[in-house]
mmCIF file of C-alpha atoms and ligand atoms in Angstrom:
data_model
loop_
_atom_site.group_PDB
_atom_site.id
_atom_site.type_symbol
_atom_site.label_atom_id
_atom_site.label_comp_id
_atom_site.label_asym_id
_atom_site.label_seq_id
_atom_site.Cartn_x
_atom_site.Cartn_y
_atom_site.Cartn_z
ATOM 1 C CA UNK A 1 18.359 -23.873 31.429
ATOM 2 C CA UNK A 2 21.909 -25.095 32.156
ATOM 3 C CA UNK A 3 24.812 -23.306 30.537
ATOM 4 C CA UNK A 4 25.856 -25.073 27.360
ATOM 5 C CA UNK A 5 29.156 -23.901 25.845
ATOM 6 C CA UNK A 6 28.241 -25.187 22.395
ATOM 7 C CA UNK A 7 25.015 -23.192 22.340
ATOM 8 C CA UNK A 8 26.881 -20.201 23.620
ATOM 9 C CA UNK A 9 29.423 -20.502 20.794
ATOM 10 C CA UNK A 10 26.702 -20.921 18.183
ATOM 11 C CA UNK A 11 24.938 -17.928 19.699
ATOM 12 C CA UNK A 12 28.028 -15.831 19.032
ATOM 13 C CA UNK A 13 27.636 -16.445 15.329
ATOM 14 C CA UNK A 14 23.890 -16.218 14.888
ATOM 15 C CA UNK A 15 21.529 -13.386 15.558
ATOM 16 C CA UNK A 16 17.956 -13.938 16.673
ATOM 17 C CA UNK A 17 15.979 -10.828 17.430
ATOM 18 C CA UNK A 18 12.447 -10.026 18.494
ATOM 19 C CA UNK A 19 10.813 -6.707 17.638
ATOM 20 C CA UNK A 20 7.825 -4.969 19.205
ATOM 21 C CA UNK A 21 6.937 -2.345 16.644
ATOM 22 C CA UNK A 22 4.534 -0.223 18.668
ATOM 23 C CA UNK A 23 2.701 2.993 17.848
ATOM 24 C CA UNK A 24 4.532 4.683 20.723
ATOM 25 C CA UNK A 25 7.668 2.611 21.340
ATOM 26 C CA UNK A 26 9.816 0.141 19.457
ATOM 27 C CA UNK A 27 11.703 -2.470 21.432
ATOM 28 C CA UNK A 28 14.296 -4.935 20.221
ATOM 29 C CA UNK A 29 15.228 -8.107 22.063
ATOM 30 C CA UNK A 30 18.369 -10.034 21.220
ATOM 31 C CA UNK A 31 18.521 -13.685 22.165
ATOM 32 C CA UNK A 32 21.017 -14.348 24.967
ATOM 33 C CA UNK A 33 21.306 -10.623 25.616
ATOM 34 C CA UNK A 34 17.857 -9.265 26.405
ATOM 35 C CA UNK A 35 16.286 -5.933 25.481
ATOM 36 C CA UNK A 36 18.889 -3.815 23.729
ATOM 37 C CA UNK A 37 16.722 -1.111 22.170
ATOM 38 C CA UNK A 38 13.765 0.692 23.703
ATOM 39 C CA UNK A 39 12.998 3.922 21.900
ATOM 40 C CA UNK A 40 10.004 5.964 20.787
ATOM 41 C CA UNK A 41 8.674 5.013 17.311
ATOM 42 C CA UNK A 42 9.466 8.405 15.846
ATOM 43 C CA UNK A 43 11.429 9.532 12.818
ATOM 44 C CA UNK A 44 12.265 13.121 11.883
ATOM 45 C CA UNK A 45 12.323 13.668 8.146
ATOM 46 C CA UNK A 46 13.648 16.451 5.969
ATOM 47 C CA UNK A 47 10.608 17.477 3.944
ATOM 48 C CA UNK A 48 12.549 18.362 0.811
ATOM 49 C CA UNK A 49 14.778 15.307 0.542
ATOM 50 C CA UNK A 50 12.600 12.837 2.495
ATOM 51 C CA UNK A 51 15.834 11.825 4.257
ATOM 52 C CA UNK A 52 15.491 10.709 7.887
ATOM 53 C CA UNK A 53 17.467 13.026 10.169
ATOM 54 C CA UNK A 54 16.786 11.505 13.553
ATOM 55 C CA UNK A 55 15.248 8.283 14.819
ATOM 56 C CA UNK A 56 13.846 7.256 18.204
ATOM 57 C CA UNK A 57 14.238 9.423 21.308
ATOM 58 C CA UNK A 58 16.052 12.187 19.405
ATOM 59 C CA UNK A 59 13.189 12.412 16.942
ATOM 60 C CA UNK A 60 10.533 12.422 19.679
ATOM 61 C CA UNK A 61 12.310 15.270 21.470
ATOM 62 C CA UNK A 62 11.916 17.329 18.285
ATOM 63 C CA UNK A 63 8.146 16.737 18.230
ATOM 64 C CA UNK A 64 6.252 20.026 18.309
ATOM 65 C CA UNK A 65 9.546 21.889 17.987
ATOM 66 C CA UNK A 66 10.537 21.216 14.371
ATOM 67 C CA UNK A 67 11.172 23.964 11.842
ATOM 68 C CA UNK A 68 9.132 24.166 8.682
ATOM 69 C CA UNK A 69 11.562 21.950 6.760
ATOM 70 C CA UNK A 70 11.360 19.083 9.200
ATOM 71 C CA UNK A 71 8.518 16.810 10.139
ATOM 72 C CA UNK A 72 8.400 14.365 13.002
ATOM 73 C CA UNK A 73 6.550 11.209 11.935
ATOM 74 C CA UNK A 74 5.196 8.205 13.777
ATOM 75 C CA UNK A 75 5.184 5.563 11.055
ATOM 76 C CA UNK A 76 2.973 3.146 12.995
ATOM 77 C CA UNK A 77 -0.622 4.288 13.332
ATOM 78 C CA UNK A 78 -3.496 2.446 14.947
ATOM 79 C CA UNK A 79 -1.180 -0.493 15.538
ATOM 80 C CA UNK A 80 -0.320 -1.067 11.899
ATOM 81 C CA UNK A 81 2.308 0.322 9.566
ATOM 82 C CA UNK A 82 0.972 3.452 7.914
ATOM 83 C CA UNK A 83 4.178 4.723 6.350
ATOM 84 C CA UNK A 84 6.057 1.800 4.956
ATOM 85 C CA UNK A 85 9.284 3.498 3.886
ATOM 86 C CA UNK A 86 9.679 5.362 7.135
ATOM 87 C CA UNK A 87 9.049 2.165 9.119
ATOM 88 C CA UNK A 88 11.649 0.391 7.064
ATOM 89 C CA UNK A 89 14.195 3.140 7.687
ATOM 90 C CA UNK A 90 13.439 3.091 11.392
ATOM 91 C CA UNK A 91 13.883 -0.688 11.620
ATOM 92 C CA UNK A 92 17.038 -0.557 9.520
ATOM 93 C CA UNK A 93 18.410 2.012 11.931
ATOM 94 C CA UNK A 94 17.534 -0.033 15.025
ATOM 95 C CA UNK A 95 18.885 -3.293 13.583
ATOM 96 C CA UNK A 96 22.014 -1.351 12.594
ATOM 97 C CA UNK A 97 22.354 -0.309 16.250
ATOM 98 C CA UNK A 98 22.241 -3.966 17.303
ATOM 99 C CA UNK A 99 25.062 -4.746 14.904
ATOM 100 C CA UNK A 100 27.011 -1.710 16.076
ATOM 101 C CA UNK A 101 26.758 -2.865 19.702
ATOM 102 C CA UNK A 102 28.461 -6.170 18.900
ATOM 103 C CA UNK A 103 32.203 -6.733 19.041
ATOM 104 C CA UNK A 104 32.080 -9.574 16.504
ATOM 105 C CA UNK A 105 30.507 -9.171 13.060
ATOM 106 C CA UNK A 106 27.017 -10.662 13.171
ATOM 107 C CA UNK A 107 25.062 -12.275 10.333
ATOM 108 C CA UNK A 108 21.712 -10.970 9.145
ATOM 109 C CA UNK A 109 19.189 -11.780 11.856
ATOM 110 C CA UNK A 110 16.236 -14.080 12.151
ATOM 111 C CA UNK A 111 13.435 -11.765 13.238
ATOM 112 C CA UNK A 112 10.199 -12.386 15.128
ATOM 113 C CA UNK A 113 7.964 -9.325 14.934
ATOM 114 C CA UNK A 114 4.667 -8.609 16.663
ATOM 115 C CA UNK A 115 1.470 -7.663 14.816
ATOM 116 C CA UNK A 116 -1.938 -6.813 16.323
ATOM 117 C CA UNK A 117 -4.499 -9.645 16.358
ATOM 118 C CA UNK A 118 -7.002 -9.647 13.541
ATOM 119 C CA UNK A 119 -5.120 -7.474 11.062
ATOM 120 C CA UNK A 120 -5.521 -7.896 7.317
ATOM 121 C CA UNK A 121 -3.248 -9.955 5.100
ATOM 122 C CA UNK A 122 -1.845 -6.736 3.600
ATOM 123 C CA UNK A 123 -0.976 -5.382 7.035
ATOM 124 C CA UNK A 124 0.715 -8.656 7.987
ATOM 125 C CA UNK A 125 2.681 -8.585 4.767
ATOM 126 C CA UNK A 126 3.779 -4.990 5.473
ATOM 127 C CA UNK A 127 5.281 -6.017 8.835
ATOM 128 C CA UNK A 128 7.006 -8.985 7.226
ATOM 129 C CA UNK A 129 8.379 -6.925 4.338
ATOM 130 C CA UNK A 130 9.521 -4.124 6.646
ATOM 131 C CA UNK A 131 11.538 -6.623 8.691
ATOM 132 C CA UNK A 132 12.983 -8.264 5.578
ATOM 133 C CA UNK A 133 13.942 -5.020 3.894
ATOM 134 C CA UNK A 134 15.498 -3.791 7.140
ATOM 135 C CA UNK A 135 17.996 -6.640 6.774
ATOM 136 C CA UNK A 136 16.372 -9.753 8.237
ATOM 137 C CA UNK A 137 17.479 -13.138 6.900
ATOM 138 C CA UNK A 138 14.098 -14.613 7.777
ATOM 139 C CA UNK A 139 11.074 -12.975 9.402
ATOM 140 C CA UNK A 140 8.210 -14.441 11.408
ATOM 141 C CA UNK A 141 5.035 -12.893 12.765
ATOM 142 C CA UNK A 142 3.417 -13.326 16.154
ATOM 143 C CA UNK A 143 0.158 -11.800 17.313
ATOM 144 C CA UNK A 144 0.893 -9.196 19.972
ATOM 145 C CA UNK A 145 -1.586 -10.502 22.573
ATOM 146 C CA UNK A 146 0.048 -13.946 22.322
ATOM 147 C CA UNK A 147 3.496 -12.379 22.713
ATOM 148 C CA UNK A 148 2.272 -10.185 25.578
ATOM 149 C CA UNK A 149 0.816 -13.219 27.342
ATOM 150 C CA UNK A 150 4.046 -15.200 26.886
ATOM 151 C CA UNK A 151 6.021 -12.213 28.171
ATOM 152 C CA UNK A 152 3.709 -11.892 31.158
ATOM 153 C CA UNK A 153 4.210 -15.563 31.949
ATOM 154 C CA UNK A 154 0.607 -16.635 31.307
ATOM 155 C CA UNK A 155 0.019 -20.321 30.552
ATOM 156 C CA UNK A 156 -0.698 -19.572 26.899
ATOM 157 C CA UNK A 157 -0.466 -23.132 25.624
ATOM 158 C CA UNK A 158 -2.960 -24.312 28.237
ATOM 159 C CA UNK A 159 -6.498 -25.377 27.382
ATOM 160 C CA UNK A 160 -7.613 -23.001 30.112
ATOM 161 C CA UNK A 161 -8.476 -19.548 28.895
ATOM 162 C CA UNK A 162 -6.701 -16.346 29.797
ATOM 163 C CA UNK A 163 -7.191 -12.708 28.887
ATOM 164 C CA UNK A 164 -4.801 -9.908 28.006
ATOM 165 C CA UNK A 165 -5.584 -6.210 27.617
ATOM 166 C CA UNK A 166 -2.693 -4.320 26.020
ATOM 167 C CA UNK A 167 -3.103 -0.552 26.250
ATOM 168 C CA UNK A 168 -0.516 1.083 24.005
ATOM 169 C CA UNK A 169 -0.178 4.545 22.508
ATOM 170 C CA UNK A 170 -2.500 4.315 19.506
ATOM 171 C CA UNK A 171 -4.608 1.266 20.258
ATOM 172 C CA UNK A 172 -5.942 -0.947 22.989
ATOM 173 C CA UNK A 173 -5.940 -4.629 22.092
ATOM 174 C CA UNK A 174 -8.225 -6.928 24.033
ATOM 175 C CA UNK A 175 -7.765 -10.677 23.579
ATOM 176 C CA UNK A 176 -9.054 -13.877 25.088
ATOM 177 C CA UNK A 177 -6.564 -16.696 24.585
ATOM 178 C CA UNK A 178 -6.857 -20.434 24.801
ATOM 179 C CA UNK A 179 -4.611 -23.241 23.601
ATOM 180 C CA UNK A 180 -1.994 -20.876 22.240
ATOM 181 C CA UNK A 181 -4.370 -18.904 20.051
ATOM 182 C CA UNK A 182 -6.664 -15.905 20.108
ATOM 183 C CA UNK A 183 -10.309 -16.895 20.674
ATOM 184 C CA UNK A 184 -11.888 -13.454 20.854
ATOM 185 C CA UNK A 185 -10.230 -10.144 20.075
ATOM 186 C CA UNK A 186 -11.141 -6.475 20.017
ATOM 187 C CA UNK A 187 -9.078 -3.517 18.935
ATOM 188 C CA UNK A 188 -9.967 0.083 19.623
ATOM 189 C CA UNK A 189 -8.321 3.374 18.870
ATOM 190 C CA UNK A 190 -8.609 4.647 22.387
ATOM 191 C CA UNK A 191 -5.370 4.306 24.330
ATOM 192 C CA UNK A 192 -2.532 6.455 25.657
ATOM 193 C CA UNK A 193 -2.561 9.090 22.880
ATOM 194 C CA UNK A 194 -6.280 9.647 23.253
ATOM 195 C CA UNK A 195 -5.803 10.133 26.995
ATOM 196 C CA UNK A 196 -3.190 12.808 26.281
ATOM 197 C CA UNK A 197 -5.681 14.510 23.969
ATOM 198 C CA UNK A 198 -8.350 14.305 26.681
ATOM 199 C CA UNK A 199 -6.049 16.222 29.014
ATOM 200 C CA UNK A 200 -5.228 18.852 26.366
ATOM 201 C CA UNK A 201 -8.952 19.401 25.756
ATOM 202 C CA UNK A 202 -9.867 19.497 29.424
ATOM 203 C CA UNK A 203 -7.215 22.109 30.303
ATOM 204 C CA UNK A 204 -8.190 24.129 27.281
ATOM 205 C CA UNK A 205 -11.885 24.124 28.114
ATOM 206 C CA UNK A 206 -11.511 24.730 31.817
ATOM 207 C CA UNK A 207 -8.547 27.141 31.940
ATOM 208 C CA UNK A 208 -8.249 28.533 28.413
ATOM 209 C CA UNK A 209 -4.739 27.174 28.466
ATOM 210 C CA UNK A 210 -3.219 25.472 25.431
ATOM 211 C CA UNK A 211 -0.701 22.803 26.382
ATOM 212 C CA UNK A 212 1.403 20.487 24.211
ATOM 213 C CA UNK A 213 0.819 16.762 23.857
ATOM 214 C CA UNK A 214 4.044 15.862 25.596
ATOM 215 C CA UNK A 215 3.161 18.090 28.554
ATOM 216 C CA UNK A 216 -0.205 16.315 28.734
ATOM 217 C CA UNK A 217 1.525 12.936 28.611
ATOM 218 C CA UNK A 218 3.802 13.903 31.502
ATOM 219 C CA UNK A 219 0.839 15.014 33.616
ATOM 220 C CA UNK A 220 -0.927 11.741 32.855
ATOM 221 C CA UNK A 221 2.070 9.681 33.910
ATOM 222 C CA UNK A 222 2.626 11.745 37.045
ATOM 223 C CA UNK A 223 -0.851 12.190 38.488
ATOM 224 C CA UNK A 224 -3.256 10.447 36.074
ATOM 225 C CA UNK A 225 -5.540 7.812 37.579
ATOM 226 C CA UNK A 226 -8.672 5.775 37.006
ATOM 227 C CA UNK A 227 -9.668 5.324 40.642
ATOM 228 C CA UNK A 228 -9.574 7.615 43.683
ATOM 229 C CA UNK A 229 -6.006 7.771 44.997
ATOM 230 C CA UNK A 230 -5.197 7.192 48.681
ATOM 231 C CA UNK A 231 -3.637 10.653 48.546
ATOM 232 C CA UNK A 232 -4.752 12.966 45.741
ATOM 233 C CA UNK A 233 -1.923 14.949 44.122
ATOM 234 C CA UNK A 234 -1.296 18.078 42.064
ATOM 235 C CA UNK A 235 1.042 18.968 39.227
ATOM 236 C CA UNK A 236 2.075 22.119 37.408
ATOM 237 C CA UNK A 237 1.289 22.475 33.715
ATOM 238 C CA UNK A 238 2.669 25.130 31.409
ATOM 239 C CA UNK A 239 1.222 26.423 28.200
ATOM 240 C CA UNK A 240 -0.125 29.470 26.421
ATOM 241 C CA UNK A 241 -3.144 31.334 27.718
ATOM 242 C CA UNK A 242 -5.545 31.542 24.791
ATOM 243 C CA UNK A 243 -7.063 34.836 25.938
ATOM 244 C CA UNK A 244 -3.922 36.810 26.746
ATOM 245 C CA UNK A 245 -1.657 34.888 24.372
ATOM 246 C CA UNK A 246 0.954 34.787 27.118
ATOM 247 C CA UNK A 247 2.766 31.896 28.823
ATOM 248 C CA UNK A 248 1.087 30.666 31.965
ATOM 249 C CA UNK A 249 1.557 27.907 34.539
ATOM 250 C CA UNK A 250 -1.301 26.438 36.547
ATOM 251 C CA UNK A 251 -1.746 23.711 39.146
ATOM 252 C CA UNK A 252 -4.060 20.818 38.314
ATOM 253 C CA UNK A 253 -5.203 18.079 40.662
ATOM 254 C CA UNK A 254 -5.337 14.335 40.151
ATOM 255 C CA UNK A 255 -9.118 14.593 40.634
ATOM 256 C CA UNK A 256 -9.367 16.873 37.595
ATOM 257 C CA UNK A 257 -7.132 14.651 35.484
ATOM 258 C CA UNK A 258 -9.182 11.600 36.459
ATOM 259 C CA UNK A 259 -12.256 13.467 35.317
ATOM 260 C CA UNK A 260 -10.517 14.302 32.015
ATOM 261 C CA UNK A 261 -9.614 10.638 31.432
ATOM 262 C CA UNK A 262 -12.928 9.165 32.531
ATOM 263 C CA UNK A 263 -14.542 8.811 29.107
ATOM 264 C CA UNK A 264 -11.553 7.026 27.560
ATOM 265 C CA UNK A 265 -11.202 4.721 30.549
ATOM 266 C CA UNK A 266 -14.897 3.875 30.329
ATOM 267 C CA UNK A 267 -14.676 3.116 26.612
ATOM 268 C CA UNK A 268 -11.818 0.678 27.260
ATOM 269 C CA UNK A 269 -13.790 -1.045 30.024
ATOM 270 C CA UNK A 270 -16.881 -1.292 27.805
ATOM 271 C CA UNK A 271 -14.788 -2.947 25.095
ATOM 272 C CA UNK A 272 -13.479 -5.530 27.559
ATOM 273 C CA UNK A 273 -17.060 -6.209 28.649
ATOM 274 C CA UNK A 274 -18.029 -6.645 25.035
ATOM 275 C CA UNK A 275 -15.220 -9.185 24.478
ATOM 276 C CA UNK A 276 -16.253 -11.046 27.641
ATOM 277 C CA UNK A 277 -19.788 -11.203 26.254
ATOM 278 C CA UNK A 278 -18.530 -13.091 23.256
ATOM 279 C CA UNK A 279 -16.256 -15.516 25.126
ATOM 280 C CA UNK A 280 -17.574 -19.049 25.646
ATOM 281 C CA UNK A 281 -18.880 -19.725 29.191
ATOM 282 C CA UNK A 282 -16.148 -22.302 29.871
ATOM 283 C CA UNK A 283 -13.544 -19.665 29.197
ATOM 284 C CA UNK A 284 -15.365 -17.176 31.433
ATOM 285 C CA UNK A 285 -15.197 -19.774 34.196
ATOM 286 C CA UNK A 286 -11.412 -20.076 33.625
ATOM 287 C CA UNK A 287 -11.045 -16.292 33.765
ATOM 288 C CA UNK A 288 -12.573 -16.312 37.236
ATOM 289 C CA UNK A 289 -9.328 -18.022 38.282
ATOM 290 C CA UNK A 290 -6.772 -16.383 36.023
ATOM 291 C CA UNK A 291 -8.259 -12.885 35.868
ATOM 292 C CA UNK A 292 -7.362 -10.248 33.290
ATOM 293 C CA UNK A 293 -3.741 -9.329 32.686
ATOM 294 C CA UNK A 294 -2.981 -5.697 31.816
ATOM 295 C CA UNK A 295 -0.010 -4.979 29.529
ATOM 296 C CA UNK A 296 1.304 -2.001 27.550
ATOM 297 C CA UNK A 297 2.233 1.429 28.897
ATOM 298 C CA UNK A 298 -1.398 2.331 29.574
ATOM 299 C CA UNK A 299 -1.527 -0.446 32.192
ATOM 300 C CA UNK A 300 0.629 1.852 34.347
ATOM 301 C CA UNK A 301 -2.205 4.339 34.777
ATOM 302 C CA UNK A 302 -2.728 4.440 38.542
ATOM 303 C CA UNK A 303 -5.793 2.671 39.860
ATOM 304 C CA UNK A 304 -6.729 1.210 36.491
ATOM 305 C CA UNK A 305 -6.641 -2.408 37.644
ATOM 306 C CA UNK A 306 -8.771 -1.574 40.712
ATOM 307 C CA UNK A 307 -11.307 0.315 38.650
ATOM 308 C CA UNK A 308 -11.597 -2.558 36.163
ATOM 309 C CA UNK A 309 -11.877 -5.190 38.900
ATOM 310 C CA UNK A 310 -14.763 -3.235 40.389
ATOM 311 C CA UNK A 311 -16.623 -2.904 37.122
ATOM 312 C CA UNK A 312 -15.954 -6.319 35.613
ATOM 313 C CA UNK A 313 -16.216 -8.505 38.673
ATOM 314 C CA UNK A 314 -12.953 -10.243 37.796
ATOM 315 C CA UNK A 315 -9.475 -9.989 39.221
ATOM 316 C CA UNK A 316 -7.532 -7.535 37.080
ATOM 317 C CA UNK A 317 -3.776 -7.385 37.508
ATOM 318 C CA UNK A 318 -0.846 -5.570 36.003
ATOM 319 C CA UNK A 319 1.803 -7.632 34.224
ATOM 320 C CA UNK A 320 5.321 -7.203 35.513
ATOM 321 C CA UNK A 321 6.971 -4.409 33.513
ATOM 322 C CA UNK A 322 3.975 -3.978 31.180
ATOM 323 C CA UNK A 323 5.877 -1.866 28.620
ATOM 324 C CA UNK A 324 8.171 -4.766 27.741
ATOM 325 C CA UNK A 325 5.741 -7.730 27.771
ATOM 326 C CA UNK A 326 5.398 -8.048 23.997
ATOM 327 C CA UNK A 327 9.104 -7.936 23.233
ATOM 328 C CA UNK A 328 9.921 -10.303 26.097
ATOM 329 C CA UNK A 329 7.286 -12.623 24.614
ATOM 330 C CA UNK A 330 9.151 -12.643 21.304
ATOM 331 C CA UNK A 331 12.201 -13.532 23.394
ATOM 332 C CA UNK A 332 10.356 -16.509 24.878
ATOM 333 C CA UNK A 333 9.658 -17.745 21.343
ATOM 334 C CA UNK A 334 13.295 -17.259 20.292
ATOM 335 C CA UNK A 335 14.519 -19.114 23.370
ATOM 336 C CA UNK A 336 13.168 -22.352 21.915
ATOM 337 C CA UNK A 337 12.176 -21.521 18.382
ATOM 338 C CA UNK A 338 11.379 -25.011 17.100
ATOM 339 C CA UNK A 339 9.127 -25.844 20.058
ATOM 340 C CA UNK A 340 7.354 -22.476 19.961
ATOM 341 C CA UNK A 341 6.736 -22.267 16.215
ATOM 342 C CA UNK A 342 3.074 -23.024 16.841
ATOM 343 C CA UNK A 343 2.607 -19.513 18.228
ATOM 344 C CA UNK A 344 3.617 -17.860 14.959
ATOM 345 C CA UNK A 345 1.082 -16.794 12.362
ATOM 346 C CA UNK A 346 1.516 -17.646 8.725
ATOM 347 C CA UNK A 347 1.425 -15.392 5.739
ATOM 348 C CA UNK A 348 -0.396 -16.093 2.518
ATOM 349 C CA UNK A 349 1.768 -16.337 -0.579
ATOM 350 C CA UNK A 350 1.981 -13.440 -2.988
ATOM 351 C CA UNK A 351 3.397 -9.964 -2.789
ATOM 352 C CA UNK A 352 1.989 -6.559 -2.098
ATOM 353 C CA UNK A 353 3.062 -3.108 -3.091
ATOM 354 C CA UNK A 354 3.554 -0.655 -0.245
ATOM 355 C CA UNK A 355 2.954 3.025 0.039
HETATM 356 P P1 ADP B 1 2.771 0.930 21.905
HETATM 357 O O1 ADP B 1 2.776 -0.542 22.071
HETATM 358 O O2 ADP B 1 1.605 1.445 21.137
HETATM 359 O O3 ADP B 1 4.084 1.438 21.380
HETATM 360 P P2 ADP B 1 3.348 1.210 24.726
HETATM 361 O O4 ADP B 1 2.925 -0.093 25.276
HETATM 362 O O5 ADP B 1 4.801 1.457 24.569
HETATM 363 O O6 ADP B 1 2.589 1.550 23.369
HETATM 364 O O7 ADP B 1 2.696 2.326 25.687
HETATM 365 C C1 ADP B 1 2.855 3.686 25.420
HETATM 366 C C2 ADP B 1 1.746 4.454 26.093
HETATM 367 O O8 ADP B 1 1.768 4.213 27.506
HETATM 368 C C3 ADP B 1 1.908 5.958 25.912
HETATM 369 O O9 ADP B 1 0.663 6.520 25.541
HETATM 370 C C4 ADP B 1 2.325 6.430 27.294
HETATM 371 O O10 ADP B 1 1.885 7.755 27.549
HETATM 372 C C5 ADP B 1 1.609 5.431 28.177
HETATM 373 N N1 ADP B 1 2.206 5.365 29.513
HETATM 374 C C6 ADP B 1 3.493 5.094 29.834
HETATM 375 N N2 ADP B 1 3.684 5.173 31.158
HETATM 376 C C7 ADP B 1 2.483 5.501 31.708
HETATM 377 C C8 ADP B 1 2.013 5.765 33.048
HETATM 378 N N3 ADP B 1 2.836 5.680 34.093
HETATM 379 N N4 ADP B 1 0.709 6.079 33.217
HETATM 380 C C9 ADP B 1 -0.116 6.164 32.171
HETATM 381 N N5 ADP B 1 0.247 5.943 30.895
HETATM 382 C C10 ADP B 1 1.539 5.629 30.660
HETATM 383 MG MG1 MG B 2 2.344 -2.378 22.067
#
């Protein structure tokens, strides 16, 4: 798009933001600026006062290390808001950061926020209300697979079908899209967190070593895989030996970690197969051209696309920068809001009380 000074000037005095409220990470996109916030969806709360003490990365760093008066909370569970007030505080904080980063005072924003496909009316309403009470002037909802597909550059508005698999922290969302909408969707609670748990369990069973979730996550990101690696690797893990009670460090191999992750990986593949089973044959024919696009942090697991291609007989490919697909998709909508309104989902009238 050519530079238009009038639009630029108007942009100075309006604020359009897109939010990917994930179970693991929350990202905020500001129109004309790009991604300005990318932080873990964590809040540390003082148990006695219920006051939030830290939000985002600071709060995640406290995980597993908090004193008895503090709790570290992830307000988004299984893809949907489970703790409304905490979510609201987290969003208020992040939107406040956006305002703080600006040299000119900005008005209350128009917000586009992602929700998983196929959620209930109450869950949709919770996302809407959280955005509004965090200071939005107006809030709109988009289904995450649609946003992910837009962010990945898929031809979402096309009659031809496409498929997105978004592997996040708490959930994996599988969606077949056609003509701008979701045709078939599946959601399962096996994703990045479950993989971390798999590693904790495996190390515990095999070595009697208790490791923390964040240690498991680091091992997964470093040497985790779903397919034999050209060069297998090793990593050190530290924890507490359950027999001696003492600290211990051991070396684990990528072959062992692959073994630990195998059940979760298989469950995700079976769910994709199940969604393919339900897709109309015309769409299946389209998918033989377009393949399956992997998004979300879990898409970064080494060898995952190769493993899936082998098992599903379709081309499986990783979106560019899979962790930011959804929020960049909200940015695509904000770039031409009027033309893209068709991608938004509506909300039934009425109000709901939140926990
Ligand atoms: P959500 O949308 O639920 O917030 P994200 O899309 O941000 O989730 O993905 C977060 C998940 O991706 C976490 O479980 C994280 O451990 C996982 N992840 C991030 N990088 C990698 C990697 N290189 N390999 C495997 N998993 C990864
Ligand atoms: Mg996500």
